[in-house]
Short mmCIF file of C-alpha atoms in Angstrom, two decimals:
data_model
loop_
_atom_site.label_atom_id
_atom_site.label_comp_id
_atom_site.label_asym_id
_atom_site.label_seq_id
_atom_site.Cartn_x
_atom_site.Cartn_y
_atom_site.Cartn_z
CA MET B 1 18.99 -10.59 3.15
CA VAL B 2 16.58 -8.06 4.67
CA ALA B 3 18.77 -5.23 3.38
CA GLY B 4 17.97 -6.34 -0.17
CA ALA B 5 14.42 -5.11 0.34
CA LEU B 6 15.65 -1.52 0.11
CA ASN B 7 16.14 -1.89 -3.65
CA GLN B 8 13.07 -3.97 -4.53
CA ASP B 9 10.51 -2.65 -7.02
CA ASP B 10 7.89 -4.68 -5.12
CA LEU B 11 8.42 -2.18 -2.29
CA TYR B 12 9.50 1.11 -3.77
CA VAL B 13 6.48 1.22 -6.12
CA ASP B 14 4.20 0.41 -3.17
CA ILE B 15 5.79 3.17 -1.09
CA THR B 16 5.66 5.81 -3.79
CA LEU B 17 2.03 5.08 -4.64
CA ALA B 18 1.23 5.48 -0.95
CA GLY B 19 2.92 8.87 -1.15
CA VAL B 20 0.26 10.03 -3.61
CA LEU B 21 -2.28 9.72 -0.80
CA ASP B 22 -0.04 11.80 1.44
CA GLU B 23 0.18 14.54 -1.18
CA HIS B 24 -3.42 14.54 -2.42
CA GLY B 25 -5.29 13.01 0.50
CA LEU B 26 -7.46 9.93 0.77
CA ASP B 27 -9.50 11.08 -2.23
CA ALA B 28 -6.54 11.08 -4.63
CA THR B 29 -7.83 10.41 -8.12
CA THR B 30 -6.72 8.05 -10.88
CA GLU B 31 -5.26 11.12 -12.58
CA ASP B 32 -3.26 11.97 -9.43
CA PHE B 33 -1.78 8.47 -9.35
CA GLY B 34 -1.13 8.61 -13.08
CA THR B 35 0.62 11.98 -13.00
CA PHE B 36 2.92 10.79 -10.27
CA PHE B 37 3.60 7.45 -11.96
CA ARG B 38 4.36 9.13 -15.28
CA ASP B 39 7.18 11.14 -13.74
CA THR B 40 8.91 8.33 -11.84
CA ARG B 41 12.46 7.41 -12.82
CA TYR B 42 12.80 3.93 -11.38
CA SER B 43 13.09 0.60 -13.18
CA LEU B 44 9.80 -1.03 -14.14
CA TRP B 45 8.60 -4.08 -16.04
CA HIS B 46 5.50 -5.50 -17.73
CA ALA B 47 2.21 -3.64 -17.09
CA ASN B 48 3.95 -0.94 -15.05
CA LEU B 49 6.46 -0.15 -17.76
CA ALA B 50 3.86 -0.18 -20.54
CA ALA B 51 1.60 2.10 -18.49
CA ARG B 52 4.35 4.63 -17.86
CA ARG B 53 5.20 4.69 -21.56
CA ASN B 54 1.53 5.26 -22.32
CA LEU B 55 1.28 8.09 -19.82
CA ARG B 56 4.35 9.78 -21.28
CA ARG B 57 2.77 9.54 -24.75
CA GLY B 58 -0.30 11.33 -23.47
CA VAL B 59 -2.64 8.40 -22.86
CA PRO B 60 -5.01 9.35 -19.99
CA ALA B 61 -4.39 7.58 -16.67
CA ALA B 62 -7.85 5.99 -16.80
CA GLU B 63 -6.87 4.23 -20.04
CA SER B 64 -3.14 3.52 -19.64
CA GLY B 65 -3.79 0.05 -18.20
CA THR B 66 -6.53 -1.00 -20.64
CA PRO B 67 -6.15 -3.74 -23.28
CA ARG B 68 -6.31 -1.12 -26.01
CA HIS B 69 -3.04 0.39 -24.82
CA ASN B 70 -1.42 -2.23 -22.59
CA VAL B 71 -0.97 -5.86 -23.62
CA HIS B 72 0.12 -6.62 -20.03
CA PHE B 73 -3.21 -5.51 -18.54
CA ASN B 74 -3.80 -8.86 -16.77
CA ASP B 75 -0.26 -9.12 -15.40
CA ILE B 76 0.64 -9.22 -11.73
CA ASP B 77 1.92 -5.66 -11.38
CA PHE B 78 -0.82 -4.02 -9.34
CA GLN B 79 -1.32 -7.20 -7.33
CA ILE B 80 2.17 -6.81 -5.87
CA GLU B 81 1.78 -3.07 -5.27
CA ALA B 82 -1.54 -3.02 -3.44
CA ASP B 83 -0.44 -4.31 -0.02
CA PHE B 84 -0.57 -0.86 1.52
CA PHE B 85 -4.24 -0.42 0.62
CA GLY B 86 -5.11 -3.48 2.73
CA LEU B 87 -2.84 -2.35 5.54
CA MET B 88 -4.59 1.03 5.71
CA THR B 89 -8.12 -0.39 5.58
CA PRO B 90 -8.39 -2.84 8.50
CA GLY B 91 -11.79 -4.51 8.35
CA LEU B 92 -12.84 -2.19 5.50
CA PRO B 93 -12.89 -4.26 2.28
CA ARG B 94 -15.20 -1.90 0.41
CA ALA B 95 -12.86 1.00 1.14
CA SER B 96 -9.93 -1.12 0.00
CA ASN B 97 -11.70 -2.06 -3.24
CA GLU B 98 -12.51 1.56 -4.00
CA LEU B 99 -8.89 2.63 -3.50
CA CYS B 100 -7.70 -0.24 -5.69
CA GLU B 101 -10.09 0.76 -8.45
CA ARG B 102 -8.70 4.30 -8.46
CA ALA B 103 -5.01 3.40 -8.41
CA GLY B 104 -4.96 0.06 -10.22
CA ARG B 105 -6.45 1.48 -13.42
CA VAL B 106 -3.18 3.30 -14.07
CA MET B 107 -1.29 0.09 -14.90
CA ASN B 108 -3.85 -2.72 -15.09
CA HIS B 109 -7.37 -3.67 -16.11
CA GLY B 110 -9.81 -6.46 -15.33
CA GLU B 111 -8.01 -9.38 -13.71
CA GLY B 112 -4.99 -7.18 -13.07
CA ILE B 113 -7.06 -4.86 -10.87
CA HIS B 114 -8.90 -7.81 -9.31
CA GLY B 115 -5.54 -9.13 -8.15
CA GLY B 116 -4.91 -5.97 -6.16
CA MET B 117 -8.40 -6.16 -4.70
CA PHE B 118 -7.95 -9.82 -3.72
CA VAL B 119 -4.64 -9.30 -1.96
CA SER B 120 -5.70 -6.05 -0.28
CA ALA B 121 -8.92 -7.60 1.03
CA MET B 122 -6.98 -10.46 2.57
CA TYR B 123 -4.73 -7.99 4.38
CA SER B 124 -7.84 -6.11 5.54
CA ALA B 125 -9.44 -9.31 6.82
CA ALA B 126 -6.27 -10.51 8.55
CA PHE B 127 -6.60 -7.81 11.22
CA PHE B 128 -9.70 -9.60 12.54
CA GLU B 129 -9.38 -13.19 11.34
CA SER B 130 -6.71 -15.80 12.03
CA ASP B 131 -8.04 -18.75 9.99
CA PRO B 132 -6.21 -18.70 6.62
CA ARG B 133 -9.17 -20.27 4.85
CA ARG B 134 -11.52 -17.55 6.04
CA ILE B 135 -8.98 -14.93 4.99
CA VAL B 136 -8.86 -16.35 1.45
CA GLU B 137 -12.65 -16.48 1.42
CA ALA B 138 -12.68 -12.79 2.43
CA GLY B 139 -10.45 -12.02 -0.54
CA LEU B 140 -12.77 -13.93 -2.86
CA ALA B 141 -15.82 -12.09 -1.49
CA VAL B 142 -14.72 -8.72 -2.90
CA LEU B 143 -14.36 -9.97 -6.48
CA PRO B 144 -17.05 -10.05 -9.18
CA SER B 145 -18.39 -13.57 -8.74
CA GLU B 146 -18.29 -14.50 -12.43
CA SER B 147 -14.83 -13.06 -13.11
CA PRO B 148 -12.11 -15.54 -14.08
CA TYR B 149 -10.12 -14.50 -11.01
CA ALA B 150 -13.02 -15.31 -8.68
CA LEU B 151 -13.71 -18.61 -10.44
CA LEU B 152 -10.07 -19.66 -10.04
CA ILE B 153 -9.94 -18.81 -6.33
CA ALA B 154 -13.25 -20.62 -5.82
CA ASP B 155 -11.68 -23.66 -7.52
CA VAL B 156 -8.65 -23.50 -5.23
CA LEU B 157 -10.89 -23.37 -2.15
CA ALA B 158 -12.95 -26.33 -3.39
CA TRP B 159 -9.92 -28.40 -4.42
CA SER B 160 -8.20 -27.76 -1.11
CA GLN B 161 -11.21 -29.23 0.69
CA ARG B 162 -11.08 -32.26 -1.59
CA HIS B 163 -7.33 -32.71 -1.05
CA PRO B 164 -6.69 -31.31 2.43
CA GLU B 165 -3.24 -32.90 2.81
CA ASP B 166 -1.95 -32.61 -0.75
CA TRP B 167 -1.15 -29.10 -1.96
CA ILE B 168 0.83 -30.50 -4.88
CA ARG B 169 -2.32 -32.12 -6.25
CA VAL B 170 -4.10 -28.79 -6.03
CA TRP B 171 -1.15 -27.15 -7.77
CA GLU B 172 -1.49 -29.73 -10.57
CA LEU B 173 -5.19 -28.93 -10.92
CA ILE B 174 -4.46 -25.20 -11.09
CA ASP B 175 -1.89 -25.85 -13.78
CA GLU B 176 -4.18 -28.14 -15.75
CA HIS B 177 -7.24 -25.91 -15.70
CA TRP B 178 -5.86 -22.38 -15.52
CA ASN B 179 -2.28 -22.15 -16.79
CA ARG B 180 -3.28 -21.34 -20.36
CA ASP B 181 -3.77 -17.59 -20.33
CA GLU B 182 -0.67 -15.43 -20.68
CA PRO B 183 -0.81 -12.43 -23.02
CA CYS B 184 2.69 -11.32 -21.98
CA SER B 185 5.07 -12.03 -24.86
CA GLU B 186 7.66 -13.54 -22.52
CA GLY B 187 5.32 -16.49 -22.02
CA ALA B 188 5.13 -17.36 -25.71
CA LEU B 189 8.18 -19.62 -25.93
CA ARG B 190 8.86 -20.70 -22.36
CA PRO B 191 6.87 -21.80 -19.28
CA PHE B 192 6.39 -18.28 -17.95
CA ASN B 193 3.08 -16.94 -16.67
CA ILE B 194 2.86 -13.60 -14.92
CA ASP B 195 -0.94 -13.47 -15.21
CA ALA B 196 -2.34 -12.02 -11.97
CA LYS B 197 -4.90 -14.69 -11.18
CA ILE B 198 -2.70 -17.78 -11.38
CA ASN B 199 -0.13 -16.08 -9.17
CA GLY B 200 -2.94 -15.05 -6.82
CA ALA B 201 -3.92 -18.72 -6.67
CA TYR B 202 -0.40 -19.52 -5.51
CA VAL B 203 -0.69 -16.90 -2.75
CA ALA B 204 -3.91 -18.62 -1.66
CA LEU B 205 -2.19 -22.02 -1.89
CA GLY B 206 0.54 -20.91 0.51
CA LEU B 207 -1.99 -19.56 3.00
CA LEU B 208 -4.32 -22.56 2.80
CA TYR B 209 -1.60 -25.19 3.22
CA GLY B 210 0.90 -23.28 5.34
CA GLY B 211 -1.07 -24.00 8.49
CA GLY B 212 -0.36 -20.56 9.91
CA ASP B 213 3.37 -21.33 9.91
CA PHE B 214 5.41 -18.45 8.48
CA ALA B 215 8.15 -20.56 6.88
CA GLU B 216 5.82 -23.23 5.49
CA THR B 217 3.50 -20.61 4.00
CA MET B 218 6.41 -19.02 2.15
CA LEU B 219 7.84 -22.37 1.10
CA ILE B 220 4.64 -23.56 -0.57
CA ALA B 221 3.96 -20.23 -2.29
CA THR B 222 7.56 -20.22 -3.56
CA ARG B 223 7.56 -23.82 -4.79
CA ALA B 224 4.36 -23.16 -6.74
CA GLY B 225 6.52 -21.13 -9.12
CA GLN B 226 5.90 -18.35 -11.65
CA ASP B 227 6.35 -14.98 -9.87
CA SER B 228 7.92 -16.80 -6.98
CA ASP B 229 9.37 -13.88 -5.08
CA CYS B 230 6.15 -11.84 -5.08
CA ASN B 231 3.74 -14.65 -4.23
CA PRO B 232 5.41 -15.77 -0.99
CA ALA B 233 5.92 -12.13 -0.05
CA SER B 234 2.17 -11.49 -0.38
CA ALA B 235 1.27 -14.66 1.53
CA ALA B 236 3.76 -13.93 4.30
CA GLY B 237 2.70 -10.30 4.48
CA ILE B 238 -0.92 -11.28 5.03
CA LEU B 239 0.06 -13.89 7.61
CA GLY B 240 2.28 -11.28 9.25
CA VAL B 241 -0.81 -9.18 9.95
CA VAL B 242 -2.37 -12.17 11.70
CA LEU B 243 0.75 -12.88 13.76
CA GLY B 244 1.77 -9.30 14.48
CA PHE B 245 5.39 -8.23 14.34
CA ASP B 246 6.27 -9.99 17.59
CA GLY B 247 4.67 -13.19 16.34
CA ILE B 248 6.86 -13.45 13.24
CA PRO B 249 9.81 -15.79 13.87
CA VAL B 250 12.80 -13.70 14.90
CA GLU B 251 14.97 -15.13 12.13
CA TYR B 252 12.91 -13.07 9.69
CA THR B 253 12.91 -9.83 11.69
CA SER B 254 16.31 -9.73 13.38
CA GLY B 255 17.94 -7.90 10.48
CA ILE B 256 15.43 -5.07 10.34
CA GLU B 257 16.83 -2.92 13.14
CA ALA B 258 20.15 -2.53 11.32
CA ILE B 259 18.50 -1.05 8.23
CA ALA B 260 15.44 0.55 9.81
CA ASP B 261 16.66 4.10 9.19
CA GLU B 262 17.98 3.57 5.65
CA THR B 263 15.84 4.83 2.78
CA PHE B 264 14.17 2.62 0.19
CA SER B 265 15.38 3.31 -3.35
CA TYR B 266 13.71 6.24 -5.14
CA THR B 267 11.89 7.26 -1.95
CA GLU B 268 12.47 9.26 1.20
CA ALA B 269 10.89 6.52 3.31
CA THR B 270 12.62 4.29 5.83
CA PHE B 271 11.20 1.22 7.54
CA ARG B 272 10.32 3.32 10.57
CA THR B 273 8.69 6.15 8.63
CA ILE B 274 6.67 3.96 6.26
CA VAL B 275 5.30 2.00 9.23
CA ALA B 276 4.32 5.24 10.97
CA ASP B 277 2.75 6.60 7.77
CA THR B 278 0.77 3.38 7.27
CA VAL B 279 -0.59 3.58 10.82
CA ARG B 280 -1.55 7.23 10.29
CA ARG B 281 -3.39 6.42 7.05
CA ALA B 282 -5.18 3.50 8.71
CA ILE B 283 -6.41 5.73 11.54
CA ALA B 284 -7.63 8.34 9.05
CA MET B 285 -9.44 5.73 6.97
CA VAL B 286 -11.09 4.10 9.99
CA GLU B 287 -12.25 7.49 11.27
CA ARG B 288 -13.63 8.34 7.84
CA HIS B 289 -15.76 5.19 7.97
CA GLY B 290 -17.17 5.81 11.44
CA GLY B 291 -14.52 4.22 13.62
CA ARG B 292 -12.24 5.74 16.21
CA LEU B 293 -8.94 5.42 18.03
CA GLU B 294 -9.16 4.53 21.72
CA GLY B 295 -5.73 4.48 23.30
CA ASP B 296 -3.72 2.10 21.15
CA ALA B 297 -6.81 0.34 19.78
CA LEU B 298 -8.66 1.08 16.56
CA ILE B 299 -12.40 0.53 16.91
CA VAL B 300 -13.49 -0.44 13.41
CA PRO B 301 -17.08 -0.73 12.14
CA GLN B 302 -16.31 -3.73 9.94
CA GLN B 303 -17.72 -3.67 6.44
CA ALA B 304 -19.26 -6.49 4.51
CA PRO B 305 -18.03 -6.64 0.91
CA GLU B 306 -20.47 -5.32 -1.68
#
């Protein structure tokens, strides 16, 4: 099953966007991300696909994800492509937000970009925090407080305190209060919602009720539905930072060695090289923000969110 990751858009888009930073440096612009994204040849869907069409028609990268040009602007696309920003900004949520703003504008707008910020900030926090609730709160802290995305996550946090043993009741409340906003045409005639914020709520649901257990976290985020491969992947990825590779149950990691030197589709990256590249970017980002590498330890001047 691990081998299937080599052909997943949830990974090859992540990896190729990270490559823009390798080519243009940590200050890569929205235009740099857009130029690269315009010329990709891989399969895309929803906001990503609409954005690439826009770019190829000559729409500027800063506008290709906006409502004027992209009806999918609030979809989940950037939310599932922003993991690497959190992984390269340990304890640096403001740096993560700024990177997300630059890259996320290519394919999303508003809530779509907020989704990338939320997920990235949780990854960033997970390097220094093991309590899932505090990690979700750290994700909420980077969002504009009156944005619909922030209001939904605040609801999930409040409802989970009210129903600490009943995630299904919280799921029902999310559905009742928030499952009404889906501009994507696929949601018009069937119960389909790829809106970033409701799927982000399901990531939070998995973390809050998974109890720090890898399997249970994935199970809850999957059962919540909608984009139910991406949501448990995000939740498990964040929890994986807390646990560290050796802390992830071996049943989920035992297949990696066999494919660790095979390339991900449409990239030149392997598991080994993308891990090494992510570490290198994290060191560079920490040093840029006043930290340093001491032996195998990164000394990070942790940021408060703005």
